[in-house]
Short mmCIF file of C-alpha atoms in Angstrom, two decimals:
data_model
loop_
_atom_site.label_atom_id
_atom_site.label_comp_id
_atom_site.label_asym_id
_atom_site.label_seq_id
_atom_site.Cartn_x
_atom_site.Cartn_y
_atom_site.Cartn_z
CA MET Q 1 42.86 15.55 -3.77
CA GLU Q 2 39.88 13.50 -4.75
CA LYS Q 3 37.69 12.24 -2.11
CA SER Q 4 38.02 8.62 -0.93
CA ILE Q 5 35.04 6.26 -1.72
CA PHE Q 6 34.33 6.20 2.01
CA GLU Q 7 34.16 10.01 2.21
CA ILE Q 8 31.61 9.95 -0.81
CA LEU Q 9 29.51 7.30 0.84
CA ALA Q 10 29.49 9.36 4.03
CA THR Q 11 27.30 11.89 2.14
CA SER Q 12 24.88 9.20 1.10
CA PRO Q 13 21.47 8.95 2.81
CA PHE Q 14 22.13 5.31 3.03
CA PHE Q 15 25.17 5.79 5.26
CA SER Q 16 23.60 8.68 7.27
CA GLY Q 17 24.92 9.05 10.81
CA LEU Q 18 28.22 7.26 10.06
CA SER Q 19 31.55 8.75 9.54
CA ALA Q 20 33.91 7.85 6.60
CA LEU Q 21 36.15 6.04 8.98
CA GLU Q 22 33.25 3.86 10.31
CA ILE Q 23 32.07 3.19 6.87
CA GLU Q 24 35.58 2.08 5.82
CA GLU Q 25 35.65 -0.28 8.70
CA LEU Q 26 32.10 -1.74 7.91
CA MET Q 27 32.99 -2.17 4.31
CA GLN Q 28 35.78 -4.32 5.20
CA GLU Q 29 33.26 -6.92 6.21
CA VAL Q 30 31.74 -7.26 2.67
CA ASN Q 31 32.95 -7.89 -0.83
CA TYR Q 32 32.51 -5.11 -3.44
CA LYS Q 33 34.05 -3.81 -6.68
CA LEU Q 34 34.07 -0.71 -8.67
CA VAL Q 35 32.44 -0.51 -12.15
CA GLU Q 36 32.99 2.14 -14.78
CA TYR Q 37 30.29 3.24 -17.35
CA PRO Q 38 31.02 5.79 -20.13
CA ALA Q 39 28.59 8.61 -20.76
CA LYS Q 40 25.35 7.63 -22.73
CA ASP Q 41 25.75 3.96 -21.80
CA ILE Q 42 23.02 1.60 -21.00
CA TYR Q 43 22.93 0.53 -17.31
CA THR Q 44 19.80 -1.64 -17.61
CA LEU Q 45 16.66 -1.92 -19.82
CA ALA Q 46 13.11 -2.22 -18.51
CA GLY Q 47 12.23 -5.84 -17.88
CA MET Q 48 15.80 -6.90 -16.86
CA PRO Q 49 16.37 -8.17 -13.43
CA CYS Q 50 17.96 -6.07 -10.69
CA LYS Q 51 21.05 -8.25 -9.85
CA TYR Q 52 23.12 -5.98 -7.71
CA ALA Q 53 23.28 -3.45 -4.97
CA ASP Q 54 24.97 -0.50 -6.73
CA PHE Q 55 25.90 2.91 -5.31
CA ILE Q 56 26.75 5.71 -7.60
CA LEU Q 57 29.95 7.15 -6.40
CA LYS Q 58 30.28 9.81 -9.30
CA GLY Q 59 28.47 10.75 -12.30
CA GLU Q 60 24.59 10.60 -13.16
CA MET Q 61 21.95 8.33 -14.45
CA ILE Q 62 18.73 8.97 -15.98
CA THR Q 63 15.60 6.63 -15.51
CA ARG Q 64 12.95 6.59 -18.14
CA MET Q 65 9.60 4.63 -18.59
CA THR Q 66 8.33 3.82 -22.18
CA GLY Q 67 4.81 3.28 -23.01
CA GLN Q 68 3.49 0.81 -25.76
CA SER Q 69 3.22 3.81 -28.17
CA GLY Q 70 6.86 4.47 -27.66
CA LYS Q 71 6.12 7.53 -25.57
CA GLN Q 72 8.88 8.18 -22.94
CA VAL Q 73 8.60 9.81 -19.45
CA GLN Q 74 11.68 10.68 -17.56
CA ILE Q 75 11.17 9.42 -13.98
CA ASP Q 76 14.31 10.69 -12.08
CA ARG Q 77 17.91 11.59 -12.19
CA LEU Q 78 20.20 9.49 -10.03
CA LYS Q 79 23.22 11.33 -8.85
CA ALA Q 80 26.21 10.54 -6.75
CA CYS Q 81 25.70 8.90 -3.44
CA ILE Q 82 22.42 7.19 -4.55
CA LEU Q 83 21.69 3.52 -4.30
CA VAL Q 84 20.09 2.39 -7.46
CA ALA Q 85 16.79 0.79 -7.26
CA PRO Q 86 16.62 -0.16 -3.60
CA ALA Q 87 13.04 -1.29 -3.80
CA PHE Q 88 13.90 -4.07 -6.29
CA ILE Q 89 17.25 -5.42 -4.81
CA PHE Q 90 15.26 -7.89 -2.61
CA ALA Q 91 11.97 -8.00 -4.41
CA LYS Q 92 10.49 -11.44 -5.23
CA ASP Q 93 9.85 -9.98 -8.77
CA ASN Q 94 12.93 -7.86 -9.26
CA ALA Q 95 12.33 -6.89 -12.99
CA MET Q 96 13.23 -3.26 -13.46
CA PRO Q 97 10.21 -1.18 -14.46
CA VAL Q 98 12.44 1.60 -16.07
CA SER Q 99 15.37 1.70 -18.40
CA VAL Q 100 18.51 3.50 -16.90
CA GLU Q 101 21.34 5.02 -18.86
CA THR Q 102 24.19 7.24 -17.77
CA SER Q 103 24.16 10.91 -18.81
CA LYS Q 104 27.91 11.25 -18.00
CA PRO Q 105 30.95 9.00 -17.09
CA THR Q 106 29.82 7.06 -13.96
CA THR Q 107 31.51 5.10 -11.27
CA ILE Q 108 29.53 2.43 -9.45
CA LEU Q 109 30.37 0.65 -6.27
CA ARG Q 110 28.80 -2.71 -6.70
CA MET Q 111 27.93 -5.57 -4.26
CA GLN Q 112 25.83 -8.66 -4.13
CA PRO Q 113 22.40 -8.36 -2.41
CA SER Q 114 23.66 -10.77 0.12
CA GLU Q 115 26.60 -8.51 0.99
CA LEU Q 116 24.27 -5.67 1.51
CA LYS Q 117 22.02 -7.68 3.78
CA HIS Q 118 25.17 -8.60 5.79
CA LEU Q 119 25.64 -4.76 6.24
CA PHE Q 120 22.03 -4.69 7.69
CA ASN Q 121 22.89 -7.42 10.03
CA ILE Q 122 26.05 -5.87 11.56
CA ASN Q 123 24.74 -2.19 11.59
CA GLU Q 124 21.31 -1.10 12.70
CA GLN Q 125 21.77 2.38 11.48
CA ILE Q 126 22.29 1.28 7.95
CA ARG Q 127 19.17 -0.96 8.19
CA MET Q 128 17.09 1.97 9.32
CA ASN Q 129 18.49 4.31 6.63
CA PHE Q 130 17.45 1.76 4.05
CA ILE Q 131 13.97 1.57 5.39
CA GLN Q 132 13.82 5.29 5.32
CA ARG Q 133 15.01 5.54 1.84
CA LEU Q 134 12.14 2.98 0.73
CA SER Q 135 9.56 5.22 2.31
CA ASP Q 136 10.98 8.33 0.60
CA ILE Q 137 10.77 6.51 -2.72
CA ASN Q 138 6.98 5.77 -1.98
CA VAL Q 139 6.39 9.35 -1.42
CA PHE Q 140 8.33 10.37 -4.54
CA LEU Q 141 6.42 8.06 -6.85
CA THR Q 142 3.06 9.10 -5.37
CA GLN Q 143 4.00 12.69 -6.19
CA LYS Q 144 5.27 11.71 -9.77
CA MET Q 145 2.00 9.80 -10.49
CA ARG Q 146 -0.07 12.89 -9.57
CA MET Q 147 2.25 15.09 -11.68
CA VAL Q 148 1.98 12.91 -14.83
CA SER Q 149 -1.72 11.83 -14.55
CA LEU Q 150 -3.74 14.48 -12.83
CA LEU Q 151 -2.13 17.92 -13.53
CA SER Q 152 -2.73 19.98 -16.61
CA VAL Q 153 0.41 21.00 -18.80
CA ARG Q 154 0.02 24.50 -17.27
CA GLU Q 155 0.02 23.19 -13.70
CA LYS Q 156 3.05 20.92 -14.40
CA VAL Q 157 5.13 23.70 -15.75
CA ALA Q 158 4.28 26.10 -13.02
CA LYS Q 159 4.83 23.43 -10.31
CA TYR Q 160 8.31 22.71 -11.79
CA LEU Q 161 9.24 26.43 -12.02
CA PHE Q 162 8.05 27.01 -8.41
CA GLU Q 163 10.03 24.01 -6.91
CA THR Q 164 13.22 24.88 -9.01
CA ALA Q 165 12.92 28.40 -7.60
CA LYS Q 166 12.57 27.20 -3.99
CA GLU Q 167 15.61 24.73 -4.59
CA GLN Q 168 17.79 27.45 -6.01
CA GLN Q 169 16.50 29.98 -3.63
CA SER Q 170 16.00 32.60 -6.44
CA ARG Q 171 13.25 33.98 -8.65
CA THR Q 172 15.72 33.78 -11.56
CA ILE Q 173 16.37 30.04 -12.03
CA THR Q 174 18.91 28.17 -14.31
CA LEU Q 175 17.48 25.16 -15.99
CA ASP Q 176 19.83 22.03 -15.69
CA ARG Q 177 17.79 20.02 -18.26
CA SER Q 178 16.99 20.51 -21.78
CA ARG Q 179 13.50 21.56 -23.05
CA GLN Q 180 13.12 17.97 -24.21
CA GLU Q 181 14.19 16.39 -20.91
CA ILE Q 182 11.74 18.52 -19.09
CA ALA Q 183 8.94 17.50 -21.53
CA ASP Q 184 9.91 13.79 -20.98
CA MET Q 185 9.75 14.39 -17.34
CA PHE Q 186 6.23 15.52 -17.53
CA GLY Q 187 5.15 13.15 -20.05
CA ILE Q 188 4.20 15.62 -22.67
CA GLN Q 189 5.38 16.80 -26.03
CA LYS Q 190 8.07 19.33 -26.30
CA PHE Q 191 5.97 21.53 -28.38
CA SER Q 192 3.33 21.63 -25.52
CA LEU Q 193 6.11 22.77 -23.09
CA LEU Q 194 7.34 25.45 -25.36
CA ARG Q 195 3.83 26.72 -25.97
CA CYS Q 196 3.14 26.83 -22.25
CA LEU Q 197 6.35 28.71 -21.58
CA ASN Q 198 5.44 31.15 -24.37
CA GLU Q 199 2.00 31.81 -22.93
CA PHE Q 200 3.39 32.46 -19.48
CA GLU Q 201 5.93 34.97 -20.99
CA GLU Q 202 3.34 36.68 -22.97
CA ASN Q 203 1.05 37.32 -20.03
CA GLY Q 204 3.97 38.73 -17.86
CA ALA Q 205 4.39 35.72 -15.72
CA ILE Q 206 7.98 34.94 -16.64
CA LYS Q 207 10.79 36.15 -18.65
CA VAL Q 208 12.93 33.49 -20.68
CA ASP Q 209 16.35 33.95 -21.58
CA GLY Q 210 17.76 30.67 -22.82
CA LYS Q 211 18.28 28.46 -19.71
CA LYS Q 212 17.55 31.29 -17.48
CA ILE Q 213 13.93 31.86 -16.48
CA THR Q 214 12.79 34.76 -14.07
CA ILE Q 215 9.51 34.48 -12.30
CA LEU Q 216 7.95 37.92 -12.63
CA ASN Q 217 4.38 37.23 -11.29
CA SER Q 218 3.62 33.86 -9.74
CA ASP Q 219 -0.02 34.62 -9.57
CA LYS Q 220 -0.30 34.72 -13.31
CA MET Q 221 0.78 31.15 -13.51
CA LYS Q 222 -2.09 29.85 -11.26
#
C-alpha cells in the first residue's frame, strides 16, 4: 500500500517533529492541490518568478545554472519531501536563479505562499523548521561556491568520492549520476573528469568498474 501524502510529508525536514496525523489536521486549514509532471519536463526556467510553495511528494528534480557562454553547472538534485526554492517563496525579487526540470515522473503538493504563511501562523514548529531550512541552504550554497570556484579538478573529484564513500559507508561506491552529470555538478568538462579518474586509477588510488569505484588509497588522491 502506498503511503498517504501526510505520511510522506512527515519525513520532510519542513514537518520535522510532527506526526502524519498532526500534519493531516494542519493541512485541513489550508488549500492545496496535487500536480503531476512527467519525466524530463521543465518545472521552471531561470528568471521566471517563484509563484508557489511546492513540496515534492515523489520523483526528483534537477537544478542547473547556465552561464552566458552556455556552460551549465548542476546545482542540486531535489528529491521527495523537499520544499522547492524556499528562499524565493517570500522574496521581493523572486526570480528563480536556476532552471529546474524533472529527472523522473514527479508529484508536487502545491499551495499559494499565503497558505504556507498561514501554516507558520498556526504552528510554531513548522515556522522554526522553515527557518532552519533557510540556514541549511545558506551553508550548502557556500560549500557549493567553494567547490566550483576554488578547488582544482583533482580536489573536486577527490572530495566527491570521499563524501560519497562516507554517505554509502563503503570504500566501494556506486555512482547514481552519469559522468556528464557529475561534470556538470563540478562546472567542468566531461573530458576533464574522465582524465582525472583515469589518473587516479593509473596511480593506484582507485579502481573503476563502470558505475562502481573502489577507493584503494585515499592518500594518493590528495
